[in-house]
Structure formats: structure tokens, C-alpha cells
mmCIF file of C-alpha atoms and ligand atoms in Angstrom:
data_model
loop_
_atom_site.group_PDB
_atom_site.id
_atom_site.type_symbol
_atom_site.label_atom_id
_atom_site.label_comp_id
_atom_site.label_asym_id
_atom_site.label_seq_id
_atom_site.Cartn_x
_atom_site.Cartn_y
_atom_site.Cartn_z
ATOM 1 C CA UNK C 282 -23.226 -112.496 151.539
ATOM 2 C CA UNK C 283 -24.487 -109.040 151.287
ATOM 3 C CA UNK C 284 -28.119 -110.109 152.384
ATOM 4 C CA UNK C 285 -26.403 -111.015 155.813
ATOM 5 C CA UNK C 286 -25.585 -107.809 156.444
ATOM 6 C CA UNK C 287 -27.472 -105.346 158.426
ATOM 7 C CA UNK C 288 -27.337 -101.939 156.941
ATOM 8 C CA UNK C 289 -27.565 -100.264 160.727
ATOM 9 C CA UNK C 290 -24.516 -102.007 162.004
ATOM 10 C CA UNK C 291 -21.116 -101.092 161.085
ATOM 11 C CA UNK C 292 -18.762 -103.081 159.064
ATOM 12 C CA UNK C 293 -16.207 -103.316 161.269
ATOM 13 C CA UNK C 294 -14.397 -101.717 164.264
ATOM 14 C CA UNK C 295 -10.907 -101.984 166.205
ATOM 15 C CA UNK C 296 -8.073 -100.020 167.726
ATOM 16 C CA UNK C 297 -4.584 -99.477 166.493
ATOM 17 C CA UNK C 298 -1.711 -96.948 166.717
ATOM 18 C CA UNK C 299 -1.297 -93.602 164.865
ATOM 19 C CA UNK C 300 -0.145 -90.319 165.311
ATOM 20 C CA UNK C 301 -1.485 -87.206 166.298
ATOM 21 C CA UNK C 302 0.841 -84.063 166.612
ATOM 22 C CA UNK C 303 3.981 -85.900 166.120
ATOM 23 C CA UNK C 304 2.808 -88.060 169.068
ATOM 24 C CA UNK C 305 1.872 -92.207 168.735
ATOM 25 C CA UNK C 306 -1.769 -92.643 169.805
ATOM 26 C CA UNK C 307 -4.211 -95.375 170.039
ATOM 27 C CA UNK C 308 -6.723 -94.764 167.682
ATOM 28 C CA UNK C 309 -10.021 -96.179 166.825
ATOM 29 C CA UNK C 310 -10.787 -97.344 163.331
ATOM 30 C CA UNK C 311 -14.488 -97.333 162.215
ATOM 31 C CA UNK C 312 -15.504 -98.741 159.601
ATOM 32 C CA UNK C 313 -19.123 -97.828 158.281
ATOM 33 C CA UNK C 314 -21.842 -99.366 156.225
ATOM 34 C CA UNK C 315 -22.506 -96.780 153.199
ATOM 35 C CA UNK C 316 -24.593 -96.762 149.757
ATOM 36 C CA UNK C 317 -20.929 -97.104 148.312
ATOM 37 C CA UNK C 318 -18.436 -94.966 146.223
ATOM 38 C CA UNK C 319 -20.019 -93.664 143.444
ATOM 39 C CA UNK C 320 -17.229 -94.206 140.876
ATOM 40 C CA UNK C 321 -18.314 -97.924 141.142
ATOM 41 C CA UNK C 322 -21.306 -97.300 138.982
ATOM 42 C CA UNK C 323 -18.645 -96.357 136.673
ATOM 43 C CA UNK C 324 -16.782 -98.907 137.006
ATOM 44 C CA UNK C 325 -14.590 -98.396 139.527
ATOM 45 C CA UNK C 326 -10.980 -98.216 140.126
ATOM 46 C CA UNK C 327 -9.092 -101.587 138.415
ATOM 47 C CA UNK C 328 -7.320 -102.324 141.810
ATOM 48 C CA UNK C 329 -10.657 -101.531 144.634
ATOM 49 C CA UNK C 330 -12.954 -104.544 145.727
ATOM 50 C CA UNK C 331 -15.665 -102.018 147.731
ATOM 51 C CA UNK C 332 -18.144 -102.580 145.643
ATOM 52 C CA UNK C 333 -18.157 -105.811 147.442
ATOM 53 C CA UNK C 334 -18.653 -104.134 150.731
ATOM 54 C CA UNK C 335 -21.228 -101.455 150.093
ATOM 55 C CA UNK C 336 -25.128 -102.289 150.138
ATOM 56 C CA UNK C 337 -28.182 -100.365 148.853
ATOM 57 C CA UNK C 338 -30.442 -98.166 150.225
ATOM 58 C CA UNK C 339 -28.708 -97.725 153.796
ATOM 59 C CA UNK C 340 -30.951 -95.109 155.539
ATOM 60 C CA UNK C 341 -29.864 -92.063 157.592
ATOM 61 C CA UNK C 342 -31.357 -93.828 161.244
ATOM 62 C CA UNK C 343 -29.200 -96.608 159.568
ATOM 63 C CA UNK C 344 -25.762 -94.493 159.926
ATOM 64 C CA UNK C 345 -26.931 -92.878 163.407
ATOM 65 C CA UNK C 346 -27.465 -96.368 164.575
ATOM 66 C CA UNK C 347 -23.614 -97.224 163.627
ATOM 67 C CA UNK C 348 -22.733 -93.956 165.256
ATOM 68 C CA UNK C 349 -24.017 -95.231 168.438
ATOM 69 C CA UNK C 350 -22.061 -98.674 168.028
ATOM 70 C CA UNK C 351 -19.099 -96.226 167.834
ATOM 71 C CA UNK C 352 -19.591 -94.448 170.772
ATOM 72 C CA UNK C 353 -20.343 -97.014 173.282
ATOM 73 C CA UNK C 354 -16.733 -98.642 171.754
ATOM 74 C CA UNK C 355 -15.187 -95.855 171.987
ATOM 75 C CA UNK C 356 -12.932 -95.474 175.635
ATOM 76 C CA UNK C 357 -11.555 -91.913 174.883
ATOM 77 C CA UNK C 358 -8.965 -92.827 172.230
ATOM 78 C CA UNK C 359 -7.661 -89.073 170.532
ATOM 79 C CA UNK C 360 -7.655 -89.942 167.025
ATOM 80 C CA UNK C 361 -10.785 -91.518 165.034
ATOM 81 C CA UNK C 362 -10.637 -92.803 161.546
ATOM 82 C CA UNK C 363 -13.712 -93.070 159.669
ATOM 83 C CA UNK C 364 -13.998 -95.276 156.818
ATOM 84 C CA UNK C 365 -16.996 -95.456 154.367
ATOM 85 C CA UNK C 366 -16.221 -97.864 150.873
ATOM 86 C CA UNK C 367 -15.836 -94.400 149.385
ATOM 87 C CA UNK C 368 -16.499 -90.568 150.824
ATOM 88 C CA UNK C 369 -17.450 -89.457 153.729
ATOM 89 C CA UNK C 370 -17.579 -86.066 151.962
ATOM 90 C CA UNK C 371 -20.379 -87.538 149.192
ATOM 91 C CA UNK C 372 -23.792 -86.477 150.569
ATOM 92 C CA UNK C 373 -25.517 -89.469 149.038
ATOM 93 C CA UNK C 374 -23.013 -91.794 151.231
ATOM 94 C CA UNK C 375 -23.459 -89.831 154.914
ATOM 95 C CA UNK C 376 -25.962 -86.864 154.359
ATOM 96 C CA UNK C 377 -24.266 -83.233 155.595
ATOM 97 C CA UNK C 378 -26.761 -83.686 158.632
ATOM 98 C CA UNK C 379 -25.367 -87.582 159.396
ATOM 99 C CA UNK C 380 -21.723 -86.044 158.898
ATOM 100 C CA UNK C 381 -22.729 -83.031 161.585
ATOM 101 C CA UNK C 382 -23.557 -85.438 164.394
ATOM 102 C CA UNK C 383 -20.487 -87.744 164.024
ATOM 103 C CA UNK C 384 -18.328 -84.749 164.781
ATOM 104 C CA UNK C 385 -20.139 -83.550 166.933
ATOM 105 C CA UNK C 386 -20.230 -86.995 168.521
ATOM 106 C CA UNK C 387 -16.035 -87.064 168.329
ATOM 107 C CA UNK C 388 -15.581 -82.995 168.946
ATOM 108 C CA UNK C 389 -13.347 -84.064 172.264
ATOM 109 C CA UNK C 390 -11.059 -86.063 169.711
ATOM 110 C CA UNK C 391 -7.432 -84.420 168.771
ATOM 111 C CA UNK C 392 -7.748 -85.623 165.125
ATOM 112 C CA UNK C 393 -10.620 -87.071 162.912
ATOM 113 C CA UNK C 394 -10.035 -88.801 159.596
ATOM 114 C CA UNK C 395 -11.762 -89.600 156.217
ATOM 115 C CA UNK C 396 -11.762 -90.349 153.071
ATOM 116 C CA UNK C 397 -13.221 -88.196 150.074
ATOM 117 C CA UNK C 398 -12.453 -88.089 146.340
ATOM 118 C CA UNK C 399 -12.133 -84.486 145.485
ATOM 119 C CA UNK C 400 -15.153 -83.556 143.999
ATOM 120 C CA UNK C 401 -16.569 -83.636 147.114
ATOM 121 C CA UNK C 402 -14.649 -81.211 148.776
ATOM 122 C CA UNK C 403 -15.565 -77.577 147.836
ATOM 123 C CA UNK C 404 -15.189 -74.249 149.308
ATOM 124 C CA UNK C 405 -18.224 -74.482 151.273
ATOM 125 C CA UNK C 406 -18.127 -78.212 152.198
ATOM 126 C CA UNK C 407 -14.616 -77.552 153.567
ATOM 127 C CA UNK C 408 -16.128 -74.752 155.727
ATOM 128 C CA UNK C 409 -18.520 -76.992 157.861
ATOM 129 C CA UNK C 410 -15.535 -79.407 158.642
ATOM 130 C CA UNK C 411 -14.103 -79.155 162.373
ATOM 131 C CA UNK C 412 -10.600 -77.992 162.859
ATOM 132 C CA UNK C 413 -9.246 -81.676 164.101
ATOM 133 C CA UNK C 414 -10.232 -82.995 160.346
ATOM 134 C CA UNK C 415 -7.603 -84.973 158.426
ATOM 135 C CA UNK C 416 -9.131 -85.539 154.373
ATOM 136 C CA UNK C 417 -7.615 -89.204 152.964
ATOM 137 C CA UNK C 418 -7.032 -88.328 148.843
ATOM 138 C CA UNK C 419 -6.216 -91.088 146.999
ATOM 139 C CA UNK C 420 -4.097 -89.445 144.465
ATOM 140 C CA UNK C 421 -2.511 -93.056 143.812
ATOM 141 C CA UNK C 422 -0.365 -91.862 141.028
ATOM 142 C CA UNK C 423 0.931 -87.821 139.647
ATOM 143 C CA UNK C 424 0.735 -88.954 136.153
ATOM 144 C CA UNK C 425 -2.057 -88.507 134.127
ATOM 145 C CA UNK C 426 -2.078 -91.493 132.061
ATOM 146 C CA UNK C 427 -1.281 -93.724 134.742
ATOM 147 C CA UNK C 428 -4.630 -92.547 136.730
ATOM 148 C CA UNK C 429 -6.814 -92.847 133.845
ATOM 149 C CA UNK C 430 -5.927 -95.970 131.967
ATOM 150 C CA UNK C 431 -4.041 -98.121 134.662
ATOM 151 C CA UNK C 432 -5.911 -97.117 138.027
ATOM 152 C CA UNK C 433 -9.101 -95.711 135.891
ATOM 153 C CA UNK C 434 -9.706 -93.330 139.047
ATOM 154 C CA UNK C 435 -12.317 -90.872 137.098
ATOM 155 C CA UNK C 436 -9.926 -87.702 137.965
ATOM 156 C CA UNK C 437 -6.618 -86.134 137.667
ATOM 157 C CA UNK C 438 -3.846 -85.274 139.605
ATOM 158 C CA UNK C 439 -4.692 -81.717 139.257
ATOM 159 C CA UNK C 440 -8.252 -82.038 141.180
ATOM 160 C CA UNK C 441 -6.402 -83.493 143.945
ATOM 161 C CA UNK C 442 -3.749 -80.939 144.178
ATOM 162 C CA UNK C 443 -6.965 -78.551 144.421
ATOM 163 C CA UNK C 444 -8.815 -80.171 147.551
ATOM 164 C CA UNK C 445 -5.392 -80.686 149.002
ATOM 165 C CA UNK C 446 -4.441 -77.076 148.823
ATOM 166 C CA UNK C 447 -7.987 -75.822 149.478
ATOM 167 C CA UNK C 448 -8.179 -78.187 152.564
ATOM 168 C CA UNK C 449 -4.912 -76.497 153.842
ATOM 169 C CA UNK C 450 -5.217 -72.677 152.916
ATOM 170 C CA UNK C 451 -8.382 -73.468 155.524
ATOM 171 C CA UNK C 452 -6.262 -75.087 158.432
ATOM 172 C CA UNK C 453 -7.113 -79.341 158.066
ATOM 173 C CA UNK C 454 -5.087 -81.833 157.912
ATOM 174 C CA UNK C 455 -4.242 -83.787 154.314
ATOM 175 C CA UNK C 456 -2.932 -87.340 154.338
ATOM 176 C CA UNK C 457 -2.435 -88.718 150.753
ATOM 177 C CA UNK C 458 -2.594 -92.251 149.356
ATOM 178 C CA UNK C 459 -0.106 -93.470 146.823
ATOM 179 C CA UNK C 460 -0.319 -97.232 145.307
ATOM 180 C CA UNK C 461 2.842 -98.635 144.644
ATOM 181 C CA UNK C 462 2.404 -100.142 141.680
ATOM 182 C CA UNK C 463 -0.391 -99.951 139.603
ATOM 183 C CA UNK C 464 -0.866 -102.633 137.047
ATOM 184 C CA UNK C 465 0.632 -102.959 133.961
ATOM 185 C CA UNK C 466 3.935 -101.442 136.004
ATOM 186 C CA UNK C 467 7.481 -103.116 136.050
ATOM 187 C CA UNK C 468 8.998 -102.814 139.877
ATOM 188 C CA UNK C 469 11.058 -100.144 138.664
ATOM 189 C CA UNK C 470 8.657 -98.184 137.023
ATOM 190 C CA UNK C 471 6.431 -98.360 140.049
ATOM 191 C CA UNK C 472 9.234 -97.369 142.429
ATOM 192 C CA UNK C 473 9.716 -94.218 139.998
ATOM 193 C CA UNK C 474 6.110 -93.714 139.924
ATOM 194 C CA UNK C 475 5.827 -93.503 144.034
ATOM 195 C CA UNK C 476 8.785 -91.432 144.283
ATOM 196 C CA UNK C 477 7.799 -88.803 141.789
ATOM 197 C CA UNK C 478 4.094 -88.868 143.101
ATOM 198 C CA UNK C 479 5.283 -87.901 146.681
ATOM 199 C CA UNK C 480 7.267 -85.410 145.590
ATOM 200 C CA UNK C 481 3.686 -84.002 143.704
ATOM 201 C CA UNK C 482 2.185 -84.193 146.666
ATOM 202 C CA UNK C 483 4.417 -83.108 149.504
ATOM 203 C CA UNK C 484 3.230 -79.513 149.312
ATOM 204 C CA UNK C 485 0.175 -80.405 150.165
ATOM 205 C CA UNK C 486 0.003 -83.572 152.036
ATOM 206 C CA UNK C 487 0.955 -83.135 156.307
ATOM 207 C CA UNK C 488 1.558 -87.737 155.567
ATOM 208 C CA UNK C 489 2.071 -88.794 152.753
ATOM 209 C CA UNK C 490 1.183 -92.940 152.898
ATOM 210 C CA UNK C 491 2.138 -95.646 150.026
ATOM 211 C CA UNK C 492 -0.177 -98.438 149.629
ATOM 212 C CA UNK C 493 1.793 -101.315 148.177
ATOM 213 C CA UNK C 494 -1.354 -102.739 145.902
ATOM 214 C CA UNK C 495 -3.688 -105.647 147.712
ATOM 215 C CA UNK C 496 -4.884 -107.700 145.098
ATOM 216 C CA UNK C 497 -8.578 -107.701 146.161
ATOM 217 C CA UNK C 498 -10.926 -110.181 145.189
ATOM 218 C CA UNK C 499 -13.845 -109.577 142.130
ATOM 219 C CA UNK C 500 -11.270 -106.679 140.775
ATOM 220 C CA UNK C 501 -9.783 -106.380 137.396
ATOM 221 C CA UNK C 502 -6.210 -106.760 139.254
ATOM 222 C CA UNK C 503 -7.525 -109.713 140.655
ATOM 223 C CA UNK C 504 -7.820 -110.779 136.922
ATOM 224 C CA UNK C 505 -4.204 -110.201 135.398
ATOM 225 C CA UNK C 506 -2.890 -111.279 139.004
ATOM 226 C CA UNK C 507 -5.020 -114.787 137.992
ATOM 227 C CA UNK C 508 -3.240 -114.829 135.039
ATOM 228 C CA UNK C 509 0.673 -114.523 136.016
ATOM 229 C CA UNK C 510 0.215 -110.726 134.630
ATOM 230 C CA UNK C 511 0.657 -109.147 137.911
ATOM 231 C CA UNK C 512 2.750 -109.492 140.811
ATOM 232 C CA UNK C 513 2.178 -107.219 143.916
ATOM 233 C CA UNK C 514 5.633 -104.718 144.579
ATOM 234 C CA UNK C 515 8.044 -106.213 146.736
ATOM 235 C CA UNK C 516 8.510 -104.971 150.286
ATOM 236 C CA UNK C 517 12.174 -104.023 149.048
ATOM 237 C CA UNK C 518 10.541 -102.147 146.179
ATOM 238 C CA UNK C 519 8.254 -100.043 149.243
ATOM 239 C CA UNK C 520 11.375 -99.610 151.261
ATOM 240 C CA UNK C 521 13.585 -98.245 148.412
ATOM 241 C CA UNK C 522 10.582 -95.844 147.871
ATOM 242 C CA UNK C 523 11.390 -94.379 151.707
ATOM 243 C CA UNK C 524 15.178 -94.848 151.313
ATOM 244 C CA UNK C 525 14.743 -91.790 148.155
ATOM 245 C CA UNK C 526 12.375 -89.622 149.621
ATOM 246 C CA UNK C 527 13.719 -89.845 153.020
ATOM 247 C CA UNK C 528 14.890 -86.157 154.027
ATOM 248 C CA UNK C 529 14.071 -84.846 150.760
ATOM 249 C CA UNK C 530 10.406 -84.088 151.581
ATOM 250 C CA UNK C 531 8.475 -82.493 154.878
ATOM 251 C CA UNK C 532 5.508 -84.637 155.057
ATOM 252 C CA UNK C 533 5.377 -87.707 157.065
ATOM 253 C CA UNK C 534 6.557 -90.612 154.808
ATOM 254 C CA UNK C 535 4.183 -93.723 156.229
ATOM 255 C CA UNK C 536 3.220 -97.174 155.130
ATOM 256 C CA UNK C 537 0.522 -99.889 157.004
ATOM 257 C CA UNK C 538 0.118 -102.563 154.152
ATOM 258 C CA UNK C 539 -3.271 -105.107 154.373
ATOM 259 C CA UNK C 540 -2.260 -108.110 153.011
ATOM 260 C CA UNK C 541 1.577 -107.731 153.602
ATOM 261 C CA UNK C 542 3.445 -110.732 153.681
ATOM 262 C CA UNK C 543 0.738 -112.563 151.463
ATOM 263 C CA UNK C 544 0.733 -113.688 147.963
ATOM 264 C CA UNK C 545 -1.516 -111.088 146.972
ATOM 265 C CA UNK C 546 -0.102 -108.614 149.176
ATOM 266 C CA UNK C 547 3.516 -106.624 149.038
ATOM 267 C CA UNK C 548 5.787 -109.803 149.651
ATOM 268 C CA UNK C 549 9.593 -110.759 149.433
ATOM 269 C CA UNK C 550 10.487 -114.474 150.143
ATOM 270 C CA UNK C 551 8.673 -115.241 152.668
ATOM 271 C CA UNK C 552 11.445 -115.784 155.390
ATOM 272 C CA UNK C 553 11.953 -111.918 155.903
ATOM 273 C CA UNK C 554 8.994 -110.584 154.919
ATOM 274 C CA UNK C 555 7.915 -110.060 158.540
ATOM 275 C CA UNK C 556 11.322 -108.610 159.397
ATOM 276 C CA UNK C 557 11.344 -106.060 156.672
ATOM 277 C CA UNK C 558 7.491 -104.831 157.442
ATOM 278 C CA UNK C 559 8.473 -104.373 161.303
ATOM 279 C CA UNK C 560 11.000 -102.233 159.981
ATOM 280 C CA UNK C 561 8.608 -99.798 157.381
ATOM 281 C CA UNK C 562 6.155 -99.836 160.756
ATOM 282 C CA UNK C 563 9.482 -98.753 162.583
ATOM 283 C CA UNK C 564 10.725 -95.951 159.737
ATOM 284 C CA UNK C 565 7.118 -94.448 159.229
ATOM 285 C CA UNK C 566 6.900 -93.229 163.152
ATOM 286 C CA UNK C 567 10.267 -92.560 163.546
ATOM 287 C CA UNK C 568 11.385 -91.452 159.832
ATOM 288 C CA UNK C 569 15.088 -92.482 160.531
ATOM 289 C CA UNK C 570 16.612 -94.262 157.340
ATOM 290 C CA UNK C 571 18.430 -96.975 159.661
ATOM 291 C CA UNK C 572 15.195 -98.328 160.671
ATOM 292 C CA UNK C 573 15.029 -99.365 157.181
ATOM 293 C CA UNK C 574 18.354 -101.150 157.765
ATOM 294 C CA UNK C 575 17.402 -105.067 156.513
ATOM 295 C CA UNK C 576 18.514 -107.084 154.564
ATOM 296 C CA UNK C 577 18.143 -110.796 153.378
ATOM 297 C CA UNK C 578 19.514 -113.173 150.778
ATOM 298 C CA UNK C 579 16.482 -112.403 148.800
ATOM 299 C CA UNK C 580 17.892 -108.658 148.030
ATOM 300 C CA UNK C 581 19.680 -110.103 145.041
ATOM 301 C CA UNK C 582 16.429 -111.996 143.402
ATOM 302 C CA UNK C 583 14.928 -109.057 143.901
ATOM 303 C CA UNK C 584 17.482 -106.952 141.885
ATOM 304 C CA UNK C 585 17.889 -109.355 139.100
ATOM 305 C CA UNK C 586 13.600 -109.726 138.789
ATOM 306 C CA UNK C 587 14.059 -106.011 138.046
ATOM 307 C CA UNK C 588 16.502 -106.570 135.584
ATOM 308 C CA UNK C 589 15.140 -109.629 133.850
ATOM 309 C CA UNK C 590 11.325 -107.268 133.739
ATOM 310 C CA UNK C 591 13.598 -104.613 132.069
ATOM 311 C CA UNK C 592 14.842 -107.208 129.740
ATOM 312 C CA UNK C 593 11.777 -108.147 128.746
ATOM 313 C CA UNK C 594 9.813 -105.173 128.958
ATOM 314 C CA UNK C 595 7.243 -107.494 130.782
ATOM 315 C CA UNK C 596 5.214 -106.192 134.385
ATOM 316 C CA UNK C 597 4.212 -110.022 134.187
ATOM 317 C CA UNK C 598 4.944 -112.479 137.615
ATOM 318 C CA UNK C 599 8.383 -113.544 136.378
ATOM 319 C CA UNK C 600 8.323 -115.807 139.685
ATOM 320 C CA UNK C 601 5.426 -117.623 138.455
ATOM 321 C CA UNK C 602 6.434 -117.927 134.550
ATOM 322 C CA UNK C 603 10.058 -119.306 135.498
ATOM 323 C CA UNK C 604 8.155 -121.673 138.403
ATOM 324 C CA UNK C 605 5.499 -122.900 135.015
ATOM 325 C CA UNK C 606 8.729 -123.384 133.487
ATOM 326 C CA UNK C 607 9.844 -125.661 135.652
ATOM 327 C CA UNK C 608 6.910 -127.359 136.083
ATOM 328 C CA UNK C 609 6.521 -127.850 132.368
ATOM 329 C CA UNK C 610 10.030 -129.317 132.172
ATOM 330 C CA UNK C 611 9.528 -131.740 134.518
HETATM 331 S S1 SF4 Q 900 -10.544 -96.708 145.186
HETATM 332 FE FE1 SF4 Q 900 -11.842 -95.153 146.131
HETATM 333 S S2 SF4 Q 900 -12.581 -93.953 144.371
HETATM 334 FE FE2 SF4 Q 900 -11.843 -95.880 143.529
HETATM 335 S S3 SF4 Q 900 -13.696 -97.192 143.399
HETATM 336 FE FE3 SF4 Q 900 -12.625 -97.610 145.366
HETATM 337 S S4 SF4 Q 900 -13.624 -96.291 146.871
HETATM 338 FE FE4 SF4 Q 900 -14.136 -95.500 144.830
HETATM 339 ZN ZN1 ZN Q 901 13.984 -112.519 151.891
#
């Protein structure tokens, strides 16, 4: 698969809505073709399938060359994401001279946005970025433990807090990642987990988004989910995240699943799952609780999952033991 790829063109590109200023926007999503995230060589995070999408030895005339299949896409849209499969920030991804002529490819653009891990992101790294910058931080959880031994992220809470407030004491834009459940998490738990973790970041995060977990192929979620020991969150689980935070912090509260609706994606059953993510695309531009006004017949399976899990102290797919069950009995 990977020797089908060309390192000079990008992975992928399209166009979608966002915000910029409090206004929706059509912005253009780029998605580039790096040497990778170095935390793979360390493993990696449990729940992140890049490794799959990043190649070796991807030259700097490589990147350029992507740059220029960016700009002749590119029909004056005000807000431009850039995505590597890791930091845009890490010099052995997109050299600091690569990184200089993509903004100054996008200087007309209202906002520009990236990814970094925080280690990239130091006092005089932070100087050289334009004033339209938005970092990505995947702080993913507040708590400690949870980071190291369920998401195995390589860094704390605390060096995100860091970036995020160096980032703003110098004017740019922070937009932080939370996963909604991590494995080895109960639905409560992980509902706990999101609510707390926005409330770590607000004072530092302009958006604060919640990634319901993907299960991604070739990951160690992928594995447990193989084996009935992990189901993704519910999409009730992701709205009663917005229903506690809602008016209780100042950042944006926002949430664009991949996968929703999907067995490995944040699901319900199947007959409203479309109807409930319509309404967390609704609440995260408007941030008005009644978007989040849905309902189904499902609400009640959801509710007793949560209390059978509590019962028996199991994150396991109770779904897919009690369907076995059957199965068995039959
Ligand atoms: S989630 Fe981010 S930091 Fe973790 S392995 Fe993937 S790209 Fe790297
Ligand atoms: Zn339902």
C-alpha cells in the first residue's frame, strides 16, 4: 500500500465548514504526506493508526510539491487546516524553512491550523508563527494516569497546559482535542473523564473539541475492540458531555466525529444515530443546549449499559457479550 504512494503528492484534500471569528466558513482541509509522528517509533498512542499513513524519507521539494497541489485547489477559502500524521511544529516532519513558505503561501487566510505535540512548541518556535495560527494539542485526557497507561501519549497534562498558555500569552489561537473514552473506560467514567478534561483546559483552549474514539485499524484499540473489550462511547455519552459543560466554560465546545454512526465509530442504535450527530454538528456552531434536544427509544439501553458496566466493573462491549449469549443459547 505504502509503495503506491508518492511522497510529493498529498494525502488527501477537500473543503468543509468551520469557524473563523465566531463566523461559519468554508475551509480547506489539507492533508500532507510527512516522515510521520515521532512518538510512533515509540510506540505510539494505543488508539492512532498514522503510522499507517506516514512514509520514509519524504524530501523537502517533496512537501513544496504538495504545497503547490494546495494552492492551485485552493479558491480563496479563509480558514486552512493543515494536517501532517503528527506535527507540523516537528522540524524533522516540515523543516522551519518548508513551514515558512506554507504561510507565507496562506498569509491572505483569516485562520491557519495545525497540529503539534508540545514539545515542539517553544518560546522561539512560537515566535516565527503568523498571527492567524490556531495550534491542535491533543491533550486527550487531564489525568495523568489515564495519558500514560491508557492513551500511552509520551507526555502529561502539564506540558500541554504549557504550549497552550505559551501559545496564548503570544496572541494564537489554541484548539484542544479530548477523546471520549479511552480504553479500558466504562461510559461513565469516560463521560467524567471529558468533562473534567475540558474544564483543565478551558483556560487555555479558544475550542475545545471531543473526539469520540475511532477504532482505527493496526492499533492496539483495534485489538481489545476485536475482542468484545471495547466499545466506542455512545453518541448519547458525547452529547451528555455538552449538556454539563454547556455554559459553564468560555471556549467553544465542538465535536466532528470520523467514523460516527459506524461500528467502530461513536454509535447508538443505528436508527437515530444520524439524527443525534446532526444535532452535536448543530450545538457545536451554535452552542445552544436545545440543539441537543433528541431523543430515541434507545436512551434507556443506553442508561441501563451504564448501569449493568457499573455492575460489573467491566469497560467490555456488553452489546456483544449479551448478543454471544444469545448466540450460544441457541
Ligand atoms: S495520536 Fe498524535 S502523538 Fe499520538 S501517535 Fe498519533 S500522531 Fe503521534
Ligand atoms: Zn436510538
Amino acid at each position: 500500500m505504502k509503495g503506491d504512494r508518492s511522497p510529493s503528492e498529498l494525502e488527501a484534500l477537500w473543503k468543509e465548514d468551520d469557524m473563523v471569528c465566531g463566523e461559519k466558513v468554508r475551509a480547506m482541509v489539507v492533508i500532507m504526506r510527512t516522515n510521520g509522528c515521532c512518538w510512533v517509533k515509540h510506540g505510539g498512542c494505543t488508539m492512532c493508526g498514522y503510522r499507517e499513513a506516514s512514509l520514509m524519507n519524504v524530501t523537502e521539494g517533496d512537501l513544496l510539491k504538495q504545497l503547490e497541489q494546495a494552492l492551485s485547489r485552493h479558491k480563496g477559502e479563509p480558514f486552512v487546516k493543515i494536517y501532517t500524521s503528527g506535527s507540523f511544529l516537528d522540524d524533522n516532519e516540515v523543516p522551519p524553512q518548508v513551514r515558512a513558505k506554507y504561510f507565507e503561501a496562506f498569509k491572505d487566510c483569516k485562520r491557519i491550523l495545525f497540529e503539534s505535540r508540545p514539545e515542539f512548541i517553544t518560546p522561539e518556535v512560537v515566535s516565527t508563527l503568523p498571527k492567524t495560527v490556531t495550534v491542535a494539542l491533543g491533550l486527550e485526557s487531564s489525568d495523568p494516569d489515564v495519558l500514560e497507561t491508557s492513551v500511552h501519549k509520551g507526555f502529561t497534562p502539564a506540558d500541554i497546559k504549557r504550549a497552550g498558555e505559551l501559545l496564548k500569552s503570544n496572541g494564537l489561537g489554541v484548539r484542544t482535542y479530548l477523546l471520549l473514552k479511552p480504553p479500558f473506560m466504562t461510559e461513565r467514567m469516560a463521560i467524567r473523564d471529558a468533562v473534567e478534561s475540558a474544564r483543565f483546559a478551558d483556560p487555555f483552549s479558544d475550542e475545545i473539541s471531543v473526539n469520540p474514539l475511532n477504532v482505527q485499524r493496526a492499533t492496539y484499540v483495534e485489538r481489545l475492540w476485536k475482542r468484545g473489550e471495547f466499545r466506542s462511547p455512545w453518541i448519547w455519552s458525547l452529547i451528555e458531555v455538552f449538556r454539563q459543560l454547556s455554559g459553564t466554560v468560555n471556549a467553544r465546545l465542538m465535536s466532528s466525529p470520523s467514523g460516527g454512526g459506524a461500528q467502530r465509530g461513536v454509535h447508538n442504535c443505528g436508527e437515530c444515530d444520524q439524527r443525534a450527530l446532526d444535532a452535536v454538528e448543530k450545538f457545536s456552531y451554535s452552542q445552544d443546549v436545545k440543539d441537543l434536544d433528541v431523543t430515541c427509544s434507545c436512551v434507556p439501553k443506553w442508561q441501563a449499559y451504564m448501569e449493568s458496566e457499573a455492575i460489573l466493573g467491566s469497560p467490555s462491549d456488553l452489546e456483544r457479550d449479551f448478543e454471544n449469549e444469545l448466540v450460544l443459547r441457541m
